[in-house]
XYZ file of C-alpha atoms in Angstrom:
542
model
C 5.860 -40.819 84.808
C 4.854 -44.133 83.511
C 1.421 -45.428 84.533
C 0.599 -48.850 85.886
C -2.665 -48.740 83.833
C -4.756 -52.039 84.633
C -3.997 -55.199 86.582
C -2.316 -58.260 84.478
C -5.398 -60.339 84.781
C -7.674 -57.731 82.683
C -4.700 -57.415 80.184
C -5.441 -60.941 79.110
C -8.958 -59.629 77.467
C -8.799 -57.257 74.541
C -10.132 -53.741 75.904
C -13.421 -52.607 74.798
C -14.692 -49.219 75.014
C -18.158 -47.774 74.058
C -18.080 -44.388 72.202
C -21.175 -42.488 71.279
C -21.599 -44.294 68.003
C -21.019 -47.728 69.360
C -18.517 -50.044 71.062
C -14.836 -50.719 69.540
C -12.613 -53.176 70.651
C -8.792 -52.379 70.878
C -5.750 -54.529 71.643
C -3.233 -54.520 74.310
C 0.140 -53.998 73.223
C 3.099 -53.838 75.721
C 0.475 -53.068 78.224
C -0.870 -49.972 76.207
C -4.710 -50.419 75.131
C -4.407 -49.520 71.279
C -7.678 -48.494 69.386
C -7.128 -47.914 65.702
C -9.410 -46.872 62.749
C -12.192 -45.579 64.969
C -14.554 -43.470 62.827
C -15.397 -39.664 64.051
C -17.125 -38.844 60.782
C -18.976 -40.743 57.884
C -17.224 -41.620 54.715
C -16.963 -38.429 52.887
C -17.880 -39.624 49.320
C -21.232 -40.099 47.391
C -23.689 -37.226 48.640
C -21.171 -36.127 51.082
C -18.004 -35.747 48.541
C -16.700 -32.055 49.045
C -19.329 -31.258 51.830
C -18.573 -30.725 55.605
C -18.286 -33.856 57.761
C -21.130 -35.419 59.541
C -21.368 -38.082 62.227
C -20.840 -41.578 61.742
C -23.666 -43.634 61.250
C -24.007 -45.720 64.896
C -23.495 -49.422 64.532
C -24.525 -52.236 66.663
C -22.310 -54.675 68.613
C -18.647 -54.241 68.773
C -16.582 -52.712 66.130
C -13.179 -54.352 65.699
C -10.572 -51.669 66.164
C -7.302 -53.502 65.716
C -6.002 -52.157 62.468
C -5.490 -48.730 61.101
C -8.625 -47.565 59.033
C -8.481 -46.370 55.578
C -6.463 -43.338 54.566
C -7.634 -40.552 52.624
C -7.176 -40.164 48.986
C -3.343 -39.024 48.199
C -0.801 -39.171 45.287
C 2.108 -41.257 46.262
C 5.567 -39.356 47.031
C 7.915 -38.838 44.070
C 10.699 -41.374 44.166
C 13.310 -39.142 45.765
C 11.217 -38.317 48.703
C 9.729 -41.848 49.102
C 12.949 -42.861 49.802
C 12.694 -40.515 52.993
C 9.335 -40.221 53.669
C 6.932 -43.130 54.494
C 3.380 -42.629 53.556
C 1.367 -45.943 53.788
C -2.095 -46.504 51.968
C -4.837 -48.223 53.501
C -7.923 -48.671 50.772
C -11.276 -47.910 51.990
C -13.863 -45.137 51.938
C -14.214 -44.694 55.591
C -11.028 -42.252 55.891
C -12.299 -40.224 58.334
C -11.039 -42.165 61.450
C -8.785 -41.724 64.647
C -6.484 -44.076 66.826
C -6.263 -43.823 70.656
C -3.085 -45.338 72.625
C -4.100 -45.164 76.379
C -2.597 -46.572 79.592
C -5.836 -46.652 81.336
C -8.859 -47.260 79.112
C -11.709 -46.126 81.703
C -13.482 -43.121 82.765
C -11.599 -42.677 85.878
C -8.149 -42.117 85.047
C -8.725 -38.404 83.397
C -5.184 -38.313 82.188
C -3.685 -35.797 79.944
C -4.360 -35.968 76.098
C -2.374 -35.170 73.181
C -4.288 -35.037 69.685
C -1.671 -35.442 66.726
C -2.418 -33.614 63.585
C -0.095 -34.954 60.797
C 1.904 -32.932 58.226
C 2.057 -33.500 54.272
C 1.584 -30.103 52.511
C -2.068 -30.779 52.938
C -1.791 -33.307 50.270
C 0.064 -36.327 51.759
C 0.377 -38.408 55.223
C -1.917 -39.915 57.480
C -2.128 -41.284 60.953
C -0.820 -44.672 60.076
C 2.844 -43.590 59.297
C 4.859 -45.941 61.706
C 7.102 -42.827 63.038
C 3.678 -41.414 64.776
C 3.144 -44.820 66.935
C 1.581 -43.414 70.114
C 3.161 -46.087 72.325
C 5.647 -44.136 74.167
C 3.267 -41.254 75.168
C 0.806 -43.716 76.357
C 3.813 -45.237 78.415
C 4.416 -41.853 79.756
C 0.952 -41.229 81.142
C -0.610 -39.543 77.992
C -3.911 -40.508 75.956
C -2.310 -40.008 72.469
C -4.841 -39.440 69.433
C -3.809 -39.260 65.932
C -6.385 -38.189 63.464
C -6.775 -38.646 59.482
C -8.377 -35.918 57.494
C -9.173 -34.952 53.960
C -6.288 -33.927 51.824
C -5.631 -32.101 48.375
C -8.428 -31.193 46.342
C -10.729 -33.615 48.389
C -9.804 -31.394 51.579
C -8.922 -28.050 50.122
C -10.359 -27.640 46.757
C -12.223 -24.026 46.251
C -15.370 -24.394 44.345
C -18.331 -22.264 43.843
C -20.787 -25.183 44.958
C -19.104 -26.262 48.343
C -17.827 -24.947 51.447
C -14.028 -24.400 51.815
C -11.760 -25.929 54.068
C -13.222 -29.607 54.214
C -10.067 -31.019 55.597
C -9.894 -28.296 58.387
C -13.540 -29.076 59.261
C -12.525 -32.841 59.478
C -9.995 -31.670 62.222
C -12.551 -29.660 64.200
C -14.687 -32.717 64.042
C -12.103 -35.167 65.408
C -11.551 -32.553 68.102
C -15.331 -32.419 68.890
C -15.218 -36.228 69.059
C -12.363 -36.030 71.609
C -14.127 -33.847 73.815
C -17.235 -36.002 73.809
C -15.626 -39.370 74.089
C -12.021 -39.354 75.399
C -13.116 -39.818 79.081
C -13.916 -43.171 78.063
C -10.754 -44.020 76.903
C -9.132 -42.677 80.159
C -8.482 -38.870 78.778
C -9.251 -35.909 80.262
C -11.314 -33.525 78.187
C -10.256 -30.438 79.881
C -6.448 -31.287 79.473
C -6.268 -31.744 75.736
C -3.077 -30.600 73.952
C -2.844 -30.313 70.149
C 0.207 -30.824 68.503
C 1.207 -31.095 64.540
C 4.285 -30.464 62.274
C 4.406 -28.460 58.937
C 0.820 -28.678 57.543
C -0.383 -29.928 60.931
C 1.116 -26.892 62.475
C -0.434 -24.261 60.031
C -3.828 -26.182 60.704
C -3.454 -25.676 64.456
C -2.580 -22.122 63.694
C -6.195 -21.676 61.921
C -7.856 -23.779 64.799
C -6.197 -21.454 67.397
C -7.888 -18.384 65.599
C -10.969 -20.111 65.148
C -14.005 -19.256 67.370
C -15.462 -22.978 66.618
C -12.309 -24.451 68.057
C -12.401 -22.546 71.465
C -12.544 -24.473 74.384
C -11.421 -27.886 72.625
C -7.930 -27.563 73.554
C -5.879 -26.015 76.433
C -2.436 -26.454 74.816
C -0.746 -26.326 71.529
C 2.320 -27.321 69.851
C 3.318 -25.954 66.232
C 6.271 -27.640 64.781
C 7.671 -25.988 61.639
C 4.281 -24.381 60.651
C 3.331 -20.917 61.285
C -0.257 -19.494 61.488
C -1.316 -18.745 57.863
C -3.876 -18.605 55.248
C -3.609 -19.351 51.182
C -4.906 -16.489 48.949
C -7.986 -17.754 47.533
C -7.210 -17.200 44.047
C -3.973 -19.208 44.412
C -6.169 -22.230 45.526
C -8.892 -21.493 42.707
C -5.778 -21.624 40.205
C -5.045 -25.151 41.352
C -8.311 -26.057 40.703
C -8.832 -24.442 37.513
C -5.625 -26.155 36.503
C -7.102 -29.213 37.185
C -10.281 -28.654 35.673
C -8.516 -27.874 32.234
C -6.662 -30.892 32.296
C -9.826 -32.968 33.079
C -11.865 -30.867 30.661
C -14.542 -30.484 33.280
C -15.901 -27.263 34.925
C -14.150 -26.225 37.874
C -17.041 -27.319 40.230
C -17.274 -29.830 43.229
C -19.985 -31.541 41.265
C -18.090 -32.023 38.128
C -15.030 -33.119 40.250
C -17.107 -35.722 42.075
C -17.774 -37.364 38.880
C -14.175 -37.762 38.097
C -12.643 -41.122 38.670
C -10.578 -40.795 41.931
C -7.539 -42.316 40.683
C -7.250 -39.927 37.676
C -8.292 -36.902 39.789
C -5.047 -37.749 42.205
C -2.903 -38.215 39.001
C -3.914 -34.660 38.002
C -3.590 -33.117 41.258
C 0.148 -34.203 41.154
C 0.700 -33.179 37.780
C -0.423 -29.603 38.482
C 1.470 -29.586 41.709
C 4.728 -31.083 40.321
C 6.649 -27.708 39.930
C 5.610 -26.271 43.360
C 7.615 -26.453 46.680
C 7.661 -24.602 50.101
C 11.139 -22.825 49.367
C 10.412 -22.288 45.503
C 6.548 -21.502 45.710
C 4.394 -22.432 42.926
C 0.843 -23.815 42.819
C -0.267 -25.403 46.122
C -3.463 -25.909 48.166
C -3.994 -24.358 51.521
C -6.480 -23.043 54.328
C -8.479 -20.185 53.227
C -10.350 -17.225 55.083
C -13.703 -18.458 54.550
C -15.779 -16.218 56.965
C -17.045 -19.167 59.081
C -14.589 -21.673 60.432
C -11.605 -19.464 59.462
C -13.307 -15.913 59.804
C -9.880 -13.788 59.444
C -6.257 -14.308 58.693
C -5.155 -16.504 61.359
C -2.024 -14.669 62.437
C -3.776 -11.284 62.223
C -6.494 -12.957 64.853
C -3.500 -14.173 67.143
C -1.634 -11.277 67.064
C -4.925 -9.502 67.666
C -5.268 -11.425 70.976
C -6.694 -14.460 69.899
C -6.767 -17.708 71.771
C -5.258 -15.905 74.964
C -5.677 -18.831 77.438
C -3.880 -21.341 75.180
C -0.114 -22.267 76.045
C 2.049 -22.745 73.226
C 5.208 -24.246 72.395
C 6.694 -23.371 68.930
C 9.722 -24.344 66.780
C 11.811 -25.352 64.080
C 14.557 -27.393 62.485
C 18.001 -25.513 61.811
C 17.687 -26.253 58.051
C 14.211 -27.089 57.195
C 14.905 -26.146 53.490
C 17.182 -29.170 52.923
C 14.464 -31.683 52.874
C 12.894 -29.680 49.791
C 16.037 -29.041 48.149
C 18.431 -32.106 48.791
C 16.566 -34.512 47.052
C 16.943 -34.845 43.420
C 20.161 -32.375 43.475
C 18.154 -29.135 43.703
C 20.909 -27.971 46.180
C 23.493 -27.947 43.881
C 21.413 -26.584 41.031
C 20.663 -23.571 43.208
C 24.338 -23.149 44.049
C 25.057 -23.133 40.073
C 22.570 -20.550 39.578
C 24.201 -18.120 42.250
C 22.805 -14.515 41.683
C 19.847 -15.724 39.489
C 18.558 -17.781 42.698
C 19.131 -14.976 44.985
C 17.017 -12.879 42.761
C 14.326 -15.684 42.747
C 14.565 -15.727 46.756
C 14.020 -11.931 46.824
C 10.965 -12.050 44.743
C 9.885 -15.074 46.820
C 10.056 -12.935 49.649
C 9.144 -9.704 48.319
C 12.353 -7.950 49.728
C 15.024 -5.521 48.814
C 18.913 -6.025 48.274
C 19.775 -5.358 51.846
C 18.266 -8.611 53.065
C 20.374 -10.849 50.959
C 23.428 -8.834 51.720
C 22.815 -8.949 55.340
C 22.684 -12.935 55.366
C 25.776 -12.833 53.412
C 27.395 -10.922 56.090
C 25.971 -12.980 58.579
C 26.791 -16.424 57.056
C 30.123 -15.372 54.986
C 30.928 -18.954 54.176
C 27.276 -20.212 53.170
C 26.708 -21.373 49.561
C 23.919 -19.684 47.496
C 21.457 -22.475 48.260
C 21.926 -22.248 52.151
C 21.569 -18.493 51.836
C 18.434 -18.779 49.691
C 17.003 -21.813 52.262
C 17.689 -19.793 55.387
C 16.063 -16.722 53.784
C 12.799 -18.316 52.850
C 12.833 -20.631 55.969
C 13.072 -16.989 58.072
C 10.515 -15.335 56.131
C 7.906 -17.805 55.878
C 8.471 -19.874 59.202
C 10.609 -18.349 61.675
C 9.547 -14.289 61.408
C 5.936 -15.265 61.943
C 6.452 -17.656 64.777
C 8.671 -15.158 66.716
C 6.102 -12.574 66.479
C 3.413 -15.256 67.390
C 5.431 -15.484 70.601
C 5.953 -11.909 71.031
C 2.127 -11.539 70.876
C 1.215 -13.904 74.011
C 0.155 -12.618 77.143
C 2.191 -12.678 80.161
C -0.410 -15.409 81.784
C 0.005 -17.801 78.920
C 3.644 -18.144 78.091
C 5.184 -19.322 74.766
C 8.068 -21.608 74.785
C 10.548 -21.887 71.483
C 12.810 -24.513 70.249
C 15.065 -25.409 67.456
C 15.927 -28.774 66.408
C 19.868 -28.678 65.570
C 20.762 -32.428 64.909
C 21.967 -33.535 61.532
C 20.978 -36.313 59.603
C 23.096 -39.099 59.013
C 21.704 -39.154 55.585
C 24.251 -37.211 53.347
C 22.914 -33.625 52.404
C 19.858 -33.459 54.878
C 21.357 -31.816 57.613
C 18.542 -30.918 60.417
C 16.007 -30.708 57.760
C 12.540 -30.316 57.537
C 10.278 -33.494 59.746
C 13.630 -34.728 61.210
C 12.670 -34.208 64.469
C 9.381 -36.343 64.419
C 11.006 -39.423 65.498
C 12.439 -38.014 68.390
C 9.153 -36.258 69.383
C 7.529 -39.586 69.254
C 10.549 -41.605 70.649
C 10.514 -43.705 67.572
C 13.964 -43.427 66.456
C 14.257 -47.134 66.162
C 11.495 -47.690 63.756
C 12.995 -48.210 60.238
C 10.628 -45.651 58.639
C 12.046 -42.947 61.087
C 15.657 -44.257 60.022
C 14.827 -43.321 56.457
C 15.211 -39.525 57.402
C 17.483 -39.629 60.201
C 20.077 -42.707 58.847
C 21.428 -45.160 61.158
C 22.144 -44.512 64.645
C 19.960 -41.792 65.932
C 20.805 -40.853 69.385
C 18.583 -42.440 71.785
C 19.338 -39.740 74.447
C 18.508 -36.998 72.444
C 14.791 -38.593 71.874
C 14.476 -39.266 75.715
C 15.182 -35.384 76.052
C 12.867 -34.202 73.301
C 9.877 -36.683 73.903
C 10.176 -35.749 77.595
C 9.808 -32.280 77.092
C 6.665 -32.622 74.872
C 5.104 -34.871 77.619
C 6.115 -32.332 80.179
C 4.335 -29.577 78.299
C 1.149 -31.494 77.853
C 1.049 -32.213 81.505
C 2.293 -29.351 83.071
C 2.406 -26.454 80.489
C 6.015 -26.013 80.791
C 8.508 -28.049 78.861
C 11.267 -27.206 81.016
C 13.099 -24.117 79.748
C 12.967 -20.661 80.378
C 9.614 -18.905 78.662
C 9.546 -16.859 75.782
C 10.436 -12.978 77.019
C 12.614 -10.144 75.443
C 15.789 -12.346 75.721
C 14.418 -14.638 73.003
C 15.273 -18.076 74.936
C 15.547 -20.801 72.422
C 15.857 -24.405 73.630
C 18.406 -26.087 71.252
C 18.080 -29.892 70.736
C 21.110 -30.830 68.862
C 24.477 -32.496 69.388
C 25.287 -33.011 73.072
C 22.647 -32.243 75.900
C 19.837 -29.697 75.167
C 20.655 -26.156 76.278
C 19.122 -22.879 75.857
C 20.418 -20.062 73.574
C 19.412 -16.410 73.737
C 18.219 -14.768 70.584
C 19.872 -17.210 68.065
C 18.305 -15.884 65.170
C 18.120 -12.345 66.272
C 20.686 -11.118 63.909
C 18.694 -12.437 60.943
C 15.207 -11.200 62.452
C 16.672 -7.982 62.696
C 16.866 -7.922 58.755
C 13.173 -8.393 58.361
C 12.245 -6.187 60.919
C 14.358 -3.373 58.984
C 12.548 -4.652 55.607
C 9.101 -4.709 57.192
C 9.722 -0.647 57.490
C 10.386 -0.348 53.699
C 7.745 1.285 51.756
C 5.623 -1.044 49.927
C 7.458 -4.197 51.595
C 5.212 -7.169 52.824
C 5.078 -8.074 56.481
C 5.057 -11.708 55.902
C 4.859 -14.294 53.172
C 3.435 -13.712 49.951
C 0.336 -15.696 50.862
C -0.392 -13.574 53.560
C 0.034 -9.886 55.273
C -0.344 -10.244 59.149
C -0.167 -7.139 61.388
C 3.115 -6.151 62.306
C 5.108 -7.291 65.107
C 4.871 -5.352 68.174
C 7.612 -2.782 68.597
C 9.970 -3.076 71.806
C 13.514 -2.471 72.401
C 15.715 -5.280 70.837
C 19.178 -5.869 71.771
C 20.549 -6.995 68.159
C 22.098 -4.589 65.887
C 19.661 -2.802 63.308
C 20.497 -2.927 59.363
C 21.939 -0.038 58.443
C 20.203 2.319 56.033
C 22.922 2.251 53.286
C 23.954 -0.510 51.091
C 26.560 -1.245 53.425
C 25.820 -4.896 55.137
C 26.033 -5.403 58.939
C 29.006 -6.721 60.578
C 29.491 -10.472 60.431
C 28.349 -11.759 64.256
C 30.717 -13.657 66.546
C 30.742 -17.616 65.489
C 27.896 -19.371 67.291
C 25.045 -16.885 67.133
C 23.197 -16.051 70.572
C 24.485 -16.308 74.196
C 23.932 -20.038 75.356
C 22.853 -21.005 78.584
C 23.913 -23.919 80.563
């Protein structure tokens, strides 16, 4: 699938492309034209602080695009997480920028385009993370774009005197730039696939449901992140707690006057006790009546984005990234019943759910039971419901990444699949999470599936249907399993019928999953737990 883009003579000169705001000069790296740090919006500071993005000022001459542009303001990871996750910082105010890798920088190529939206809990991360290098995608005939967007309180603070969701508005502006400009880099604006992980996938869920984003992309990949919206009061509490510590009003005007470094330290202090598994304060996308007119999951279950093809999935042990560093796995195991009670409160479920998980996973420790319960409730159940709701003409494809990290304790944790998707497992920063000796053949298989989905709309396995096919990327060759999580999901189906029980996460209440015959056992109405399943879960296909 590789593209021999330009002749060797033309590669002796740096590639130059003219954007709507001025010309940019990139670099040829191993035959691929790379442009870094291209502004798609003006610096979001000064009078533009906490405001929606506006176009960049045009420039004269040719702007150098050989290095990554500034990264948005963000606090550093804690020491435990910094050992696992790379998060480089590039100083400067012009942080609303993007990067392009293309095998053929010219308007005649019309190649498929993939736009990467990074994760990091909407507070960390950037397009400069080495694991996100787009070389392999361009090598295989895809124009790869990666973007920066505002993070934390700068991007997702909720104020009475500023529009919400500034970071999501940045992403929309970047996609509009792609629509207008990518043909000049060899891309086809009518064949755009957005893909993202964690907060990036959650962002894509909101964009899928947003009327303002319609027509900007044709396909979408949601890795370990469901469509969701945070409660406005929860985000307001984050801002108010910061305001209390800073001794300023909880307004955008007051926060804009605070020293930027102090603002980041205060944000980190307020958010320290939160985690995706344990809950706590956090920034998030909110329903704003404009860009996000209603809850994204409600909109999609009601038929939103009917023409966008989807690839959805998760890792087998998402929770281990949040619980393994710092010894939380051991602490949760020691807490035993107290931890299970906390998980029930987090998921707002009754006793039947943990009893069912104990029966399905009789050898699991408390931390693993809690982790899988919360992961299913917050992630897998919503993604299953989203796949169920897709119309037949635009199928969904579902995967699970099951290869365990060589770093002790991490297992098949959150974000581990990224080096495999980008085919960058040999990058040192990928080895921080995967450990040494990650299997290149698995990276070849997973990366090729993502490329095939962007090119053809079909990653190479059975589309989602009533049998619930899930492609497993783990030890050995990738294979398809039917309903590997159906026993656990049956518990949540039964729980959703309990009076007063929520239908999804504490932050959201999407509409119920469309009912249809299930081939899995139902939870018994008594307190007796279901019978344990046979080893291995669902039925495997060769």
